[in-house]
Short mmCIF file of N, CA and C in Angstrom, two decimals:
data_model
loop_
_atom_site.label_atom_id
_atom_site.label_comp_id
_atom_site.label_asym_id
_atom_site.label_seq_id
_atom_site.Cartn_x
_atom_site.Cartn_y
_atom_site.Cartn_z
N MET A 550 60.83 84.98 56.49
CA MET A 550 62.12 85.16 57.14
C MET A 550 63.09 85.70 56.09
N ASP A 551 63.91 86.66 56.49
CA ASP A 551 64.90 87.17 55.54
C ASP A 551 66.18 86.34 55.61
N ARG A 552 67.04 86.57 54.64
CA ARG A 552 68.27 85.79 54.49
C ARG A 552 69.17 85.90 55.70
N GLU A 553 69.37 87.11 56.21
CA GLU A 553 70.29 87.32 57.34
C GLU A 553 69.80 86.60 58.59
N THR A 554 68.50 86.66 58.84
CA THR A 554 67.93 85.97 59.99
C THR A 554 68.14 84.47 59.87
N ASN A 555 67.93 83.95 58.69
CA ASN A 555 68.14 82.53 58.44
C ASN A 555 69.60 82.14 58.65
N ILE A 556 70.51 82.98 58.20
CA ILE A 556 71.95 82.71 58.36
C ILE A 556 72.34 82.70 59.84
N VAL A 557 71.81 83.64 60.62
CA VAL A 557 72.10 83.66 62.06
C VAL A 557 71.65 82.35 62.69
N GLY A 558 70.48 81.87 62.33
CA GLY A 558 69.98 80.60 62.86
C GLY A 558 70.86 79.43 62.48
N ALA A 559 71.24 79.37 61.21
CA ALA A 559 72.10 78.27 60.76
C ALA A 559 73.47 78.32 61.43
N LEU A 560 74.06 79.51 61.49
CA LEU A 560 75.37 79.66 62.12
C LEU A 560 75.33 79.25 63.59
N SER A 561 74.34 79.72 64.32
CA SER A 561 74.28 79.41 65.75
C SER A 561 74.16 77.91 65.99
N LEU A 562 73.37 77.25 65.17
CA LEU A 562 73.18 75.81 65.34
C LEU A 562 74.45 75.03 65.02
N VAL A 563 75.09 75.34 63.90
CA VAL A 563 76.29 74.60 63.51
C VAL A 563 77.44 74.92 64.45
N LEU A 564 77.59 76.18 64.85
CA LEU A 564 78.66 76.54 65.78
C LEU A 564 78.49 75.80 67.11
N SER A 565 77.27 75.75 67.59
CA SER A 565 77.00 75.02 68.83
C SER A 565 77.33 73.54 68.68
N ASP A 566 76.92 72.94 67.57
CA ASP A 566 77.21 71.52 67.33
C ASP A 566 78.71 71.27 67.29
N GLU A 567 79.44 72.13 66.59
CA GLU A 567 80.89 71.95 66.44
C GLU A 567 81.62 72.13 67.78
N ILE A 568 81.19 73.10 68.56
CA ILE A 568 81.80 73.31 69.88
C ILE A 568 81.54 72.09 70.77
N LYS A 569 80.30 71.64 70.82
CA LYS A 569 79.98 70.46 71.65
C LYS A 569 80.80 69.25 71.23
N LYS A 570 80.90 69.02 69.93
CA LYS A 570 81.66 67.90 69.42
C LYS A 570 83.13 68.00 69.85
N ALA A 571 83.72 69.16 69.72
CA ALA A 571 85.14 69.35 70.05
C ALA A 571 85.40 69.18 71.54
N VAL A 572 84.59 69.80 72.38
CA VAL A 572 84.83 69.70 73.83
C VAL A 572 84.50 68.30 74.34
N ASN A 573 83.49 67.66 73.77
CA ASN A 573 83.16 66.30 74.19
C ASN A 573 84.27 65.32 73.84
N GLU A 574 84.94 65.53 72.70
CA GLU A 574 86.08 64.68 72.35
C GLU A 574 87.20 64.82 73.37
N VAL A 575 87.48 66.05 73.76
CA VAL A 575 88.55 66.30 74.74
C VAL A 575 88.20 65.69 76.09
N VAL A 576 86.97 65.87 76.51
CA VAL A 576 86.53 65.39 77.82
C VAL A 576 86.31 63.88 77.80
N GLY A 577 86.04 63.34 76.64
CA GLY A 577 85.78 61.90 76.54
C GLY A 577 84.42 61.53 77.06
N ALA A 578 83.46 62.42 76.86
CA ALA A 578 82.10 62.17 77.35
C ALA A 578 81.12 62.86 76.40
N SER A 579 79.86 62.62 76.64
CA SER A 579 78.83 63.27 75.83
C SER A 579 77.88 64.02 76.75
N GLY A 580 76.81 64.50 76.17
CA GLY A 580 75.82 65.23 76.97
C GLY A 580 76.37 66.54 77.49
N GLU A 581 76.06 66.83 78.72
CA GLU A 581 76.44 68.11 79.33
C GLU A 581 77.66 68.01 80.24
N THR A 582 78.41 66.93 80.14
CA THR A 582 79.57 66.74 81.00
C THR A 582 80.59 67.86 80.81
N ALA A 583 80.95 68.14 79.57
CA ALA A 583 81.94 69.19 79.30
C ALA A 583 81.43 70.55 79.76
N ALA A 584 80.17 70.83 79.53
CA ALA A 584 79.60 72.11 79.97
C ALA A 584 79.70 72.25 81.49
N ALA A 585 79.42 71.17 82.21
CA ALA A 585 79.52 71.21 83.67
C ALA A 585 80.95 71.51 84.11
N ILE A 586 81.90 70.85 83.48
CA ILE A 586 83.31 71.06 83.83
C ILE A 586 83.72 72.49 83.52
N ILE A 587 83.35 72.98 82.36
CA ILE A 587 83.72 74.35 81.99
C ILE A 587 83.06 75.36 82.92
N MET A 588 81.80 75.17 83.20
CA MET A 588 81.06 76.11 84.03
C MET A 588 81.55 76.14 85.48
N LEU A 589 81.92 74.98 86.01
CA LEU A 589 82.33 74.93 87.41
C LEU A 589 83.70 75.56 87.67
N GLY A 590 84.51 75.69 86.63
CA GLY A 590 85.84 76.27 86.81
C GLY A 590 85.83 77.59 87.55
N PRO A 591 85.23 78.63 86.98
CA PRO A 591 85.23 79.92 87.65
C PRO A 591 84.08 80.08 88.64
N ASN A 592 83.21 79.10 88.71
CA ASN A 592 82.02 79.20 89.55
C ASN A 592 82.00 78.11 90.61
N GLY A 593 83.15 77.79 91.17
CA GLY A 593 83.18 76.81 92.25
C GLY A 593 82.25 77.27 93.35
N GLY A 594 81.52 76.35 93.90
CA GLY A 594 80.58 76.71 94.95
C GLY A 594 79.14 76.68 94.49
N LEU A 595 78.91 76.27 93.24
CA LEU A 595 77.54 76.11 92.78
C LEU A 595 76.94 74.85 93.39
N SER A 596 75.66 74.89 93.62
CA SER A 596 74.96 73.70 94.11
C SER A 596 74.57 72.82 92.93
N ALA A 597 74.18 71.59 93.24
CA ALA A 597 73.71 70.68 92.20
C ALA A 597 72.48 71.26 91.51
N GLY A 598 71.62 71.91 92.26
CA GLY A 598 70.43 72.52 91.68
C GLY A 598 70.77 73.62 90.70
N GLU A 599 71.76 74.43 91.03
CA GLU A 599 72.17 75.50 90.11
C GLU A 599 72.78 74.91 88.84
N VAL A 600 73.55 73.85 88.99
CA VAL A 600 74.14 73.19 87.82
C VAL A 600 73.03 72.59 86.95
N ALA A 601 72.05 71.94 87.58
CA ALA A 601 70.93 71.36 86.83
C ALA A 601 70.18 72.43 86.05
N GLN A 602 69.94 73.55 86.69
CA GLN A 602 69.22 74.64 86.03
C GLN A 602 70.03 75.20 84.86
N ALA A 603 71.31 75.41 85.06
CA ALA A 603 72.16 75.96 84.00
C ALA A 603 72.27 75.01 82.81
N LEU A 604 72.30 73.72 83.08
CA LEU A 604 72.46 72.74 82.01
C LEU A 604 71.12 72.22 81.48
N ALA A 605 70.04 72.67 82.09
CA ALA A 605 68.68 72.26 81.69
C ALA A 605 68.52 70.74 81.75
N ILE A 606 68.96 70.17 82.88
CA ILE A 606 68.78 68.73 83.08
C ILE A 606 68.04 68.51 84.40
N THR A 607 67.49 67.34 84.55
CA THR A 607 66.69 67.02 85.72
C THR A 607 67.58 66.86 86.96
N PRO A 608 67.00 66.96 88.14
CA PRO A 608 67.77 66.71 89.36
C PRO A 608 68.42 65.33 89.38
N SER A 609 67.71 64.30 88.91
CA SER A 609 68.32 62.97 88.89
C SER A 609 69.44 62.91 87.85
N GLY A 610 69.28 63.61 86.74
CA GLY A 610 70.32 63.65 85.72
C GLY A 610 71.57 64.35 86.23
N VAL A 611 71.40 65.44 86.96
CA VAL A 611 72.57 66.14 87.49
C VAL A 611 73.22 65.32 88.58
N ALA A 612 72.45 64.58 89.35
CA ALA A 612 73.03 63.73 90.40
C ALA A 612 73.93 62.67 89.77
N ARG A 613 73.45 62.05 88.69
CA ARG A 613 74.28 61.05 87.99
C ARG A 613 75.53 61.70 87.39
N LEU A 614 75.37 62.88 86.82
CA LEU A 614 76.51 63.60 86.23
C LEU A 614 77.55 63.92 87.30
N ILE A 615 77.12 64.42 88.43
CA ILE A 615 78.05 64.78 89.51
C ILE A 615 78.72 63.53 90.06
N ASP A 616 77.97 62.45 90.19
CA ASP A 616 78.57 61.19 90.64
C ASP A 616 79.69 60.75 89.70
N ARG A 617 79.43 60.82 88.39
CA ARG A 617 80.47 60.45 87.40
C ARG A 617 81.68 61.34 87.51
N LEU A 618 81.45 62.66 87.62
CA LEU A 618 82.56 63.61 87.72
C LEU A 618 83.37 63.37 89.00
N ALA A 619 82.68 63.09 90.08
CA ALA A 619 83.37 62.82 91.35
C ALA A 619 84.14 61.50 91.27
N ASN A 620 83.53 60.46 90.71
CA ASN A 620 84.20 59.17 90.57
C ASN A 620 85.42 59.25 89.67
N ASP A 621 85.38 60.16 88.68
CA ASP A 621 86.52 60.36 87.78
C ASP A 621 87.57 61.30 88.37
N GLY A 622 87.32 61.80 89.58
CA GLY A 622 88.29 62.68 90.23
C GLY A 622 88.32 64.09 89.67
N LEU A 623 87.22 64.52 89.07
CA LEU A 623 87.18 65.85 88.45
C LEU A 623 86.48 66.89 89.31
N VAL A 624 85.62 66.43 90.23
CA VAL A 624 84.82 67.32 91.06
C VAL A 624 84.85 66.82 92.50
N VAL A 625 84.84 67.76 93.43
CA VAL A 625 84.67 67.40 94.84
C VAL A 625 83.41 68.09 95.35
N ARG A 626 82.77 67.44 96.29
CA ARG A 626 81.59 68.01 96.95
C ARG A 626 82.04 68.59 98.29
N ARG A 627 81.53 69.75 98.61
CA ARG A 627 81.82 70.39 99.89
C ARG A 627 80.52 70.90 100.49
N SER A 628 80.53 71.09 101.79
CA SER A 628 79.36 71.68 102.44
C SER A 628 79.33 73.17 102.14
N GLY A 629 78.13 73.65 101.84
CA GLY A 629 77.95 75.07 101.58
C GLY A 629 77.78 75.83 102.89
N LEU A 630 77.45 77.10 102.77
CA LEU A 630 77.21 77.92 103.97
C LEU A 630 76.08 77.34 104.78
N ASP A 631 75.05 76.89 104.08
CA ASP A 631 73.95 76.16 104.71
C ASP A 631 74.36 74.69 104.65
N GLN A 632 74.53 74.06 105.77
CA GLN A 632 75.05 72.68 105.83
C GLN A 632 74.19 71.68 105.06
N ARG A 633 72.96 72.06 104.74
CA ARG A 633 72.08 71.15 103.99
C ARG A 633 72.41 71.18 102.49
N VAL A 634 73.17 72.17 102.07
CA VAL A 634 73.48 72.32 100.64
C VAL A 634 74.90 71.86 100.37
N VAL A 635 75.05 71.06 99.34
CA VAL A 635 76.36 70.60 98.89
C VAL A 635 76.76 71.45 97.70
N VAL A 636 77.98 71.97 97.74
CA VAL A 636 78.48 72.76 96.62
C VAL A 636 79.60 71.99 95.92
N LEU A 637 79.85 72.36 94.70
CA LEU A 637 80.78 71.61 93.85
C LEU A 637 81.98 72.47 93.46
N GLU A 638 83.13 71.83 93.39
CA GLU A 638 84.35 72.50 92.93
C GLU A 638 85.15 71.52 92.09
N LEU A 639 85.84 72.07 91.09
CA LEU A 639 86.71 71.23 90.29
C LEU A 639 87.98 70.89 91.05
N THR A 640 88.48 69.70 90.82
CA THR A 640 89.78 69.30 91.35
C THR A 640 90.86 69.85 90.40
N ILE A 641 92.10 69.62 90.74
CA ILE A 641 93.20 70.03 89.85
C ILE A 641 93.06 69.35 88.50
N GLU A 642 92.72 68.06 88.51
CA GLU A 642 92.51 67.33 87.24
C GLU A 642 91.32 67.90 86.48
N GLY A 643 90.28 68.28 87.19
CA GLY A 643 89.12 68.91 86.55
C GLY A 643 89.50 70.24 85.90
N GLN A 644 90.33 71.01 86.59
CA GLN A 644 90.80 72.29 86.03
C GLN A 644 91.63 72.05 84.77
N ARG A 645 92.48 71.01 84.80
CA ARG A 645 93.31 70.69 83.64
C ARG A 645 92.43 70.32 82.45
N LEU A 646 91.44 69.48 82.70
CA LEU A 646 90.54 69.06 81.63
C LEU A 646 89.73 70.25 81.11
N ARG A 647 89.33 71.13 82.00
CA ARG A 647 88.61 72.34 81.61
C ARG A 647 89.45 73.18 80.65
N SER A 648 90.72 73.35 80.96
CA SER A 648 91.61 74.13 80.09
C SER A 648 91.70 73.51 78.70
N LEU A 649 91.79 72.19 78.64
CA LEU A 649 91.85 71.51 77.35
C LEU A 649 90.54 71.68 76.57
N ALA A 650 89.42 71.60 77.27
CA ALA A 650 88.11 71.77 76.62
C ALA A 650 87.95 73.19 76.10
N LEU A 651 88.39 74.18 76.88
CA LEU A 651 88.29 75.57 76.42
C LEU A 651 89.19 75.82 75.21
N ALA A 652 90.34 75.17 75.17
CA ALA A 652 91.23 75.31 74.01
C ALA A 652 90.57 74.72 72.76
N ALA A 653 89.88 73.60 72.92
CA ALA A 653 89.17 72.99 71.79
C ALA A 653 88.04 73.90 71.32
N ARG A 654 87.33 74.49 72.25
CA ARG A 654 86.25 75.44 71.93
C ARG A 654 86.81 76.63 71.16
N GLU A 655 87.93 77.14 71.63
CA GLU A 655 88.55 78.30 70.98
C GLU A 655 88.96 77.98 69.54
N ARG A 656 89.49 76.79 69.32
CA ARG A 656 89.88 76.40 67.95
C ARG A 656 88.67 76.42 67.01
N VAL A 657 87.54 75.92 67.47
CA VAL A 657 86.33 75.91 66.64
C VAL A 657 85.88 77.33 66.34
N ILE A 658 85.87 78.17 67.36
CA ILE A 658 85.42 79.55 67.16
C ILE A 658 86.37 80.30 66.23
N LYS A 659 87.66 80.10 66.40
CA LYS A 659 88.63 80.76 65.51
C LYS A 659 88.47 80.28 64.07
N ARG A 660 88.15 79.01 63.89
CA ARG A 660 87.91 78.49 62.54
C ARG A 660 86.70 79.20 61.93
N CYS A 661 85.68 79.42 62.73
CA CYS A 661 84.48 80.12 62.28
C CYS A 661 84.79 81.58 61.92
N LEU A 662 85.70 82.19 62.64
CA LEU A 662 86.04 83.60 62.44
C LEU A 662 87.16 83.82 61.43
N HIS A 663 87.66 82.75 60.84
CA HIS A 663 88.75 82.86 59.87
C HIS A 663 88.40 83.87 58.77
N GLY A 664 89.32 84.79 58.51
CA GLY A 664 89.12 85.79 57.46
C GLY A 664 88.37 87.03 57.91
N ILE A 665 87.92 87.05 59.15
CA ILE A 665 87.25 88.23 59.69
C ILE A 665 88.31 89.03 60.46
N SER A 666 88.45 90.28 60.11
CA SER A 666 89.49 91.11 60.73
C SER A 666 89.13 91.47 62.16
N GLU A 667 90.13 91.84 62.92
CA GLU A 667 89.90 92.28 64.30
C GLU A 667 88.97 93.50 64.31
N TYR A 668 89.16 94.38 63.34
CA TYR A 668 88.31 95.57 63.21
C TYR A 668 86.85 95.17 63.00
N GLU A 669 86.61 94.24 62.09
CA GLU A 669 85.25 93.79 61.82
C GLU A 669 84.62 93.14 63.07
N LEU A 670 85.41 92.36 63.76
CA LEU A 670 84.91 91.69 64.96
C LEU A 670 84.58 92.69 66.07
N LYS A 671 85.46 93.67 66.26
CA LYS A 671 85.21 94.71 67.28
C LYS A 671 83.93 95.48 66.95
N ASN A 672 83.70 95.77 65.67
CA ASN A 672 82.48 96.48 65.27
C ASN A 672 81.23 95.64 65.43
N ALA A 673 81.38 94.33 65.34
CA ALA A 673 80.22 93.44 65.52
C ALA A 673 79.90 93.23 67.00
N SER A 674 80.84 93.49 67.88
CA SER A 674 80.68 93.21 69.30
C SER A 674 79.41 93.81 69.91
N PRO A 675 79.10 95.09 69.68
CA PRO A 675 77.86 95.62 70.27
C PRO A 675 76.60 94.91 69.79
N ILE A 676 76.61 94.48 68.55
CA ILE A 676 75.45 93.76 68.01
C ILE A 676 75.34 92.39 68.68
N LEU A 677 76.47 91.70 68.81
CA LEU A 677 76.47 90.38 69.45
C LEU A 677 76.02 90.48 70.91
N GLU A 678 76.49 91.52 71.61
CA GLU A 678 76.09 91.72 73.01
C GLU A 678 74.59 91.98 73.10
N ARG A 679 74.05 92.78 72.20
CA ARG A 679 72.62 93.05 72.21
C ARG A 679 71.83 91.78 71.96
N MET A 680 72.34 90.92 71.07
CA MET A 680 71.65 89.65 70.79
C MET A 680 71.60 88.80 72.04
N ILE A 681 72.70 88.75 72.79
CA ILE A 681 72.71 87.99 74.05
C ILE A 681 71.69 88.58 75.02
N LYS A 682 71.71 89.88 75.18
CA LYS A 682 70.79 90.53 76.12
C LYS A 682 69.34 90.32 75.73
N ASN A 683 69.06 90.27 74.43
CA ASN A 683 67.69 90.03 73.97
C ASN A 683 67.18 88.65 74.41
N LEU A 684 68.07 87.69 74.52
CA LEU A 684 67.68 86.33 74.91
C LEU A 684 67.71 86.11 76.41
N LEU A 685 68.43 86.95 77.13
CA LEU A 685 68.55 86.80 78.58
C LEU A 685 67.39 87.53 79.25
N VAL A 686 66.32 86.82 79.48
CA VAL A 686 65.10 87.45 80.00
C VAL A 686 64.84 87.16 81.47
N ASP A 687 65.67 86.31 82.07
CA ASP A 687 65.46 85.96 83.47
C ASP A 687 66.82 85.72 84.12
N GLN A 688 67.06 86.35 85.24
CA GLN A 688 68.34 86.26 85.92
C GLN A 688 68.73 84.82 86.24
N LYS A 689 67.75 83.97 86.51
CA LYS A 689 68.08 82.59 86.90
C LYS A 689 68.72 81.80 85.77
N TYR A 690 68.70 82.34 84.55
CA TYR A 690 69.31 81.64 83.41
C TYR A 690 70.70 82.16 83.05
N CYS A 691 71.25 83.05 83.86
CA CYS A 691 72.56 83.62 83.54
C CYS A 691 73.64 82.56 83.39
N TYR A 692 73.68 81.59 84.29
CA TYR A 692 74.70 80.54 84.18
C TYR A 692 74.55 79.75 82.89
N ARG A 693 73.33 79.62 82.40
CA ARG A 693 73.10 78.87 81.17
C ARG A 693 73.84 79.51 80.00
N PHE A 694 73.88 80.84 79.98
CA PHE A 694 74.55 81.54 78.90
C PHE A 694 76.06 81.32 78.92
N CYS A 695 76.62 81.18 80.09
CA CYS A 695 78.08 81.10 80.23
C CYS A 695 78.57 79.69 80.52
N ARG A 696 77.74 78.69 80.33
CA ARG A 696 78.11 77.33 80.70
C ARG A 696 79.27 76.78 79.88
N MET A 697 79.54 77.36 78.71
CA MET A 697 80.67 76.89 77.90
C MET A 697 81.63 78.05 77.62
N CYS A 698 81.60 79.06 78.44
CA CYS A 698 82.43 80.26 78.21
C CYS A 698 83.79 80.17 78.88
N ASP A 699 84.73 80.85 78.28
CA ASP A 699 85.99 81.17 78.93
C ASP A 699 85.72 82.50 79.62
N GLU A 700 85.19 82.43 80.83
CA GLU A 700 84.69 83.62 81.50
C GLU A 700 85.76 84.70 81.70
N GLY A 701 87.01 84.29 81.77
CA GLY A 701 88.07 85.28 81.92
C GLY A 701 88.23 86.16 80.69
N ALA A 702 87.78 85.69 79.53
CA ALA A 702 87.93 86.46 78.30
C ALA A 702 87.07 87.72 78.30
N CYS A 703 85.99 87.72 79.05
CA CYS A 703 85.09 88.88 79.07
C CYS A 703 85.31 89.78 80.28
N ASP A 704 86.20 89.41 81.18
CA ASP A 704 86.43 90.26 82.35
C ASP A 704 87.05 91.57 81.92
N PRO A 705 86.62 92.68 82.40
CA PRO A 705 85.52 92.88 83.36
C PRO A 705 84.21 93.25 82.69
N ASP A 706 84.09 93.07 81.38
CA ASP A 706 82.92 93.56 80.66
C ASP A 706 82.04 92.45 80.09
N CYS A 707 81.70 91.48 80.87
CA CYS A 707 80.86 90.38 80.41
C CYS A 707 79.44 90.91 80.15
N PRO A 708 78.91 90.72 78.95
CA PRO A 708 77.56 91.21 78.68
C PRO A 708 76.49 90.53 79.53
N VAL A 709 76.71 89.28 79.90
CA VAL A 709 75.73 88.59 80.74
C VAL A 709 75.76 89.17 82.15
N GLU A 710 76.96 89.35 82.69
CA GLU A 710 77.07 89.93 84.04
C GLU A 710 76.51 91.35 84.08
N GLU A 711 76.80 92.13 83.05
CA GLU A 711 76.27 93.50 82.99
C GLU A 711 74.75 93.50 82.95
N HIS A 712 74.18 92.62 82.13
CA HIS A 712 72.72 92.54 82.02
C HIS A 712 72.11 91.99 83.30
N LYS A 713 72.82 91.08 83.96
CA LYS A 713 72.35 90.50 85.21
C LYS A 713 72.14 91.60 86.26
N LYS A 714 72.98 92.60 86.24
CA LYS A 714 72.85 93.72 87.18
C LYS A 714 71.54 94.46 86.97
N SER A 715 71.05 94.51 85.75
CA SER A 715 69.78 95.21 85.48
C SER A 715 68.61 94.49 86.15
N PHE A 716 68.71 93.15 86.31
CA PHE A 716 67.66 92.43 87.00
C PHE A 716 67.63 92.81 88.47
N VAL A 717 68.81 92.95 89.06
CA VAL A 717 68.90 93.34 90.47
C VAL A 717 68.35 94.75 90.66
N ALA A 718 68.68 95.64 89.72
CA ALA A 718 68.21 97.03 89.81
C ALA A 718 66.69 97.11 89.67
N ASP A 719 66.10 96.17 88.91
CA ASP A 719 64.66 96.17 88.70
C ASP A 719 63.89 95.65 89.91
N ASP A 720 64.55 94.85 90.75
CA ASP A 720 63.85 94.24 91.91
C ASP A 720 63.50 95.25 92.97
#
């Protein structure tokens, strides 16, 4: 393994750890609770199964997570288009907590980017997008990539959404 490859691995691991730690402190929970809250913000209407898949947790694990979020007044369950499916949406309190968690995430990322100029970051963007696309090999995992994203930051040019379209074109 070369030095740069090793550095990418170390950076990704530590950045992920630091983001999880920061958002979990804000949310006051551990595990995938913060990711669920962040992900449900712009994606209201996801089913429990979609949330479980995105967070890589079992159906029973997501059921317990949703129960906790509902009991804490952060999520409401609604009937989907198919009455057999329950979809999830954040409450106003859930949206407020999501905003706080995203702000904590942003602070960690900005700390990581300290001393990197806007010019350097813009030039790195195509490389970072390609790295994401290299890992996104199945459309069903798209939510997993954005589970902790401030999805509005990439509108209208989200690399995951753009790559997701290629899966539809291939079908």
